[in-house]
């Protein structure tokens, strides 16, 4: 049947239907797609996109990303075709977003698969963990609580090793590597400096500590 500008599709995530619309075309078989924050318990009609806001990820990664995408080829069977509506967005299409106030700008639209939005929204609407506030990193306000708790614990474990050792430092860095997607640019330097300061305090050469961190980290 093919794809055309104005086509409206929908997918299910967390027992809700979420609509998306093809709003533009790039090259052959490259479609600009907007996902709308208009969840419905029942399969909706195409008019559900009229006046609806764009879906913005609030919890899932990448946080704060508006779901304005470029998708290639034909939509998969996981998307239900609802019909066609004139493209009449109630908002200007975004061109950038920030994952946190401390991060740099990312550009939009995002190149993605047709299933990307369903996967992101499924994670975004999952039950969220309780908040965690780290005294080691009080400025990390938007980091996932699970990641922040794990990073905090890894640094604290390193701080218990007296005198500090290269092995303990590598263990701490590798534990933090598991959550590198949650560590923004400023956070990387804060974490680096915190580990070096602990090493220095516990009688480990700070230059050697910095070299070990740089050789071991993914963040």
XYZ file of C-alpha atoms in Angstrom:
219
model
C 0.000 0.000 0.000
C 2.969 2.306 0.516
C 3.505 5.296 2.761
C 2.437 8.881 2.173
C 2.565 12.161 4.028
C -0.435 12.350 6.353
C -0.621 8.620 7.078
C -1.475 7.909 10.707
C -0.341 4.750 12.469
C -0.469 3.544 16.049
C 1.257 1.022 18.300
C 0.581 -0.355 21.754
C 2.848 0.210 24.752
C 1.928 -0.475 28.380
C -1.659 -1.329 27.397
C -2.214 1.978 25.635
C -2.372 2.988 21.991
C -0.040 5.772 20.859
C -0.460 7.444 17.461
C 2.154 8.707 15.056
C 1.897 10.535 11.763
C 4.077 10.842 8.692
C 4.601 14.612 8.450
C 7.264 14.890 5.757
C 9.601 13.132 3.354
C 13.366 13.277 2.981
C 14.798 11.117 0.216
C 13.224 8.014 -1.301
C 11.595 5.937 1.444
C 12.787 8.261 4.242
C 9.882 9.643 6.236
C 9.640 12.328 8.894
C 7.468 10.976 11.695
C 5.969 12.578 14.803
C 4.762 10.503 17.753
C 1.970 12.088 19.771
C 1.326 12.100 23.495
C -2.265 10.988 23.101
C -2.593 7.579 24.783
C -5.845 5.698 24.304
C -7.172 2.540 25.932
C -8.877 1.570 22.688
C -7.636 1.616 19.136
C -8.221 5.224 18.029
C -9.174 6.740 14.723
C -6.785 8.948 12.736
C -8.366 12.140 14.104
C -6.652 11.493 17.440
C -3.597 13.350 16.115
C -5.561 16.568 15.607
C -4.204 19.115 18.082
C -2.279 16.495 20.051
C 1.101 17.352 21.627
C 4.327 15.643 20.678
C 5.501 12.849 22.976
C 8.578 13.812 25.035
C 10.512 11.142 26.929
C 10.581 12.012 30.632
C 12.113 8.947 32.238
C 13.463 6.662 29.540
C 16.723 7.296 27.738
C 17.439 9.691 26.109
C 15.573 11.841 28.608
C 13.731 14.923 27.287
C 13.861 13.726 23.679
C 10.799 14.762 21.630
C 9.825 11.842 19.417
C 10.403 13.536 16.075
C 12.025 10.879 13.912
C 13.196 9.949 10.451
C 12.281 6.356 9.588
C 13.240 4.422 6.473
C 11.228 1.978 4.418
C 7.816 0.509 5.152
C 6.289 0.431 8.644
C 6.383 -3.039 10.259
C 3.364 -5.124 11.154
C 3.631 -3.915 14.750
C 2.148 -0.600 13.579
C -1.561 -0.425 12.862
C -2.587 1.857 9.996
C -5.360 4.160 11.230
C -5.922 6.218 8.095
C -4.822 9.576 6.731
C -5.247 13.134 8.012
C -3.964 16.486 6.789
C -0.756 17.382 8.584
C -1.778 20.199 10.918
C 0.573 20.155 13.873
C -0.374 22.216 16.917
C 3.314 22.995 17.540
C 6.490 23.892 15.685
C 8.693 20.918 15.005
C 11.641 20.965 17.434
C 15.160 21.015 16.076
C 17.184 20.398 19.267
C 16.804 19.061 22.804
C 18.910 18.647 25.932
C 18.981 15.518 28.056
C 19.743 17.698 31.095
C 20.428 21.368 31.826
C 24.137 20.473 32.005
C 24.310 18.588 28.705
C 24.943 19.887 25.225
C 22.249 20.106 22.576
C 21.267 17.113 20.461
C 19.735 17.673 17.037
C 16.355 16.574 15.752
C 14.866 14.718 13.983
C 16.468 11.481 15.188
C 17.195 8.740 12.674
C 15.457 5.656 14.041
C 13.613 2.463 13.226
C 9.829 2.429 13.072
C 9.808 0.459 16.343
C 12.036 2.935 18.170
C 9.147 4.947 19.605
C 7.347 1.886 20.948
C 10.520 0.695 22.675
C 11.256 4.131 24.155
C 7.701 4.734 25.385
C 7.527 1.269 26.931
C 10.561 2.153 29.052
C 9.385 5.699 29.669
C 6.065 4.555 31.137
C 7.493 1.733 33.247
C 7.213 1.983 37.013
C 9.902 4.373 38.163
C 12.291 3.665 41.039
C 12.172 5.819 44.176
C 14.332 8.948 44.028
C 17.890 8.808 45.267
C 19.890 11.853 46.322
C 23.654 11.447 46.399
C 25.690 13.491 48.847
C 28.755 12.779 46.735
C 27.139 14.217 43.596
C 24.405 16.634 44.768
C 24.192 18.384 41.384
C 23.223 15.192 39.506
C 19.515 15.987 39.534
C 18.367 14.179 36.392
C 20.351 10.943 36.600
C 18.301 7.740 36.807
C 18.049 6.876 40.546
C 19.244 3.321 39.975
C 22.338 4.504 38.122
C 23.059 7.243 40.641
C 22.743 4.822 43.544
C 25.119 2.361 41.865
C 27.718 5.030 41.027
C 27.517 6.465 44.535
C 28.009 2.977 46.011
C 30.996 2.231 43.749
C 32.755 5.441 44.766
C 32.032 4.838 48.433
C 33.419 1.301 48.225
C 36.610 2.674 46.720
C 36.820 5.169 49.567
C 36.855 2.338 52.125
C 40.114 0.906 50.737
C 42.950 2.372 52.799
C 45.502 2.760 51.425
C 43.946 3.008 47.977
C 44.999 0.470 45.369
C 45.013 0.377 41.592
C 42.797 -2.720 41.624
C 40.159 -1.052 43.809
C 40.188 2.021 41.577
C 39.718 -0.061 38.430
C 36.843 -1.905 40.091
C 35.132 1.396 40.894
C 35.611 2.747 37.371
C 34.257 -0.431 35.775
C 31.215 -0.346 38.049
C 30.538 3.204 36.868
C 31.033 2.126 33.237
C 27.785 0.151 33.449
C 25.931 3.457 33.733
C 27.975 5.592 31.333
C 24.880 6.636 29.368
C 23.619 8.481 32.440
C 26.827 10.464 33.008
C 26.821 13.797 31.193
C 29.867 15.853 30.210
C 30.198 17.732 33.491
C 29.420 14.580 35.437
C 32.346 12.789 33.831
C 34.783 15.348 35.143
C 33.143 15.463 38.563
C 33.360 11.686 38.865
C 36.957 11.691 37.627
C 37.950 14.397 40.116
C 36.152 12.665 42.986
C 38.002 9.400 42.405
C 41.368 11.166 42.084
C 40.707 13.108 45.296
C 39.903 9.904 47.180
C 43.045 8.255 45.819
C 45.195 11.206 46.904
C 43.603 11.240 50.361
C 44.338 7.546 50.755
C 48.017 7.754 49.788
C 47.815 6.869 46.098
C 49.641 9.007 43.543
C 47.007 11.265 41.922
C 48.701 11.263 38.513
C 48.776 7.468 38.497
C 45.124 7.436 39.591
C 44.131 9.771 36.737
C 45.952 7.551 34.241
C 44.172 4.444 35.526
C 40.782 6.134 35.313
C 41.384 7.379 31.770
C 42.537 3.929 30.655
C 39.570 2.139 32.253
C 36.554 4.391 31.828
C 33.878 4.357 29.140
C 32.429 7.694 30.273
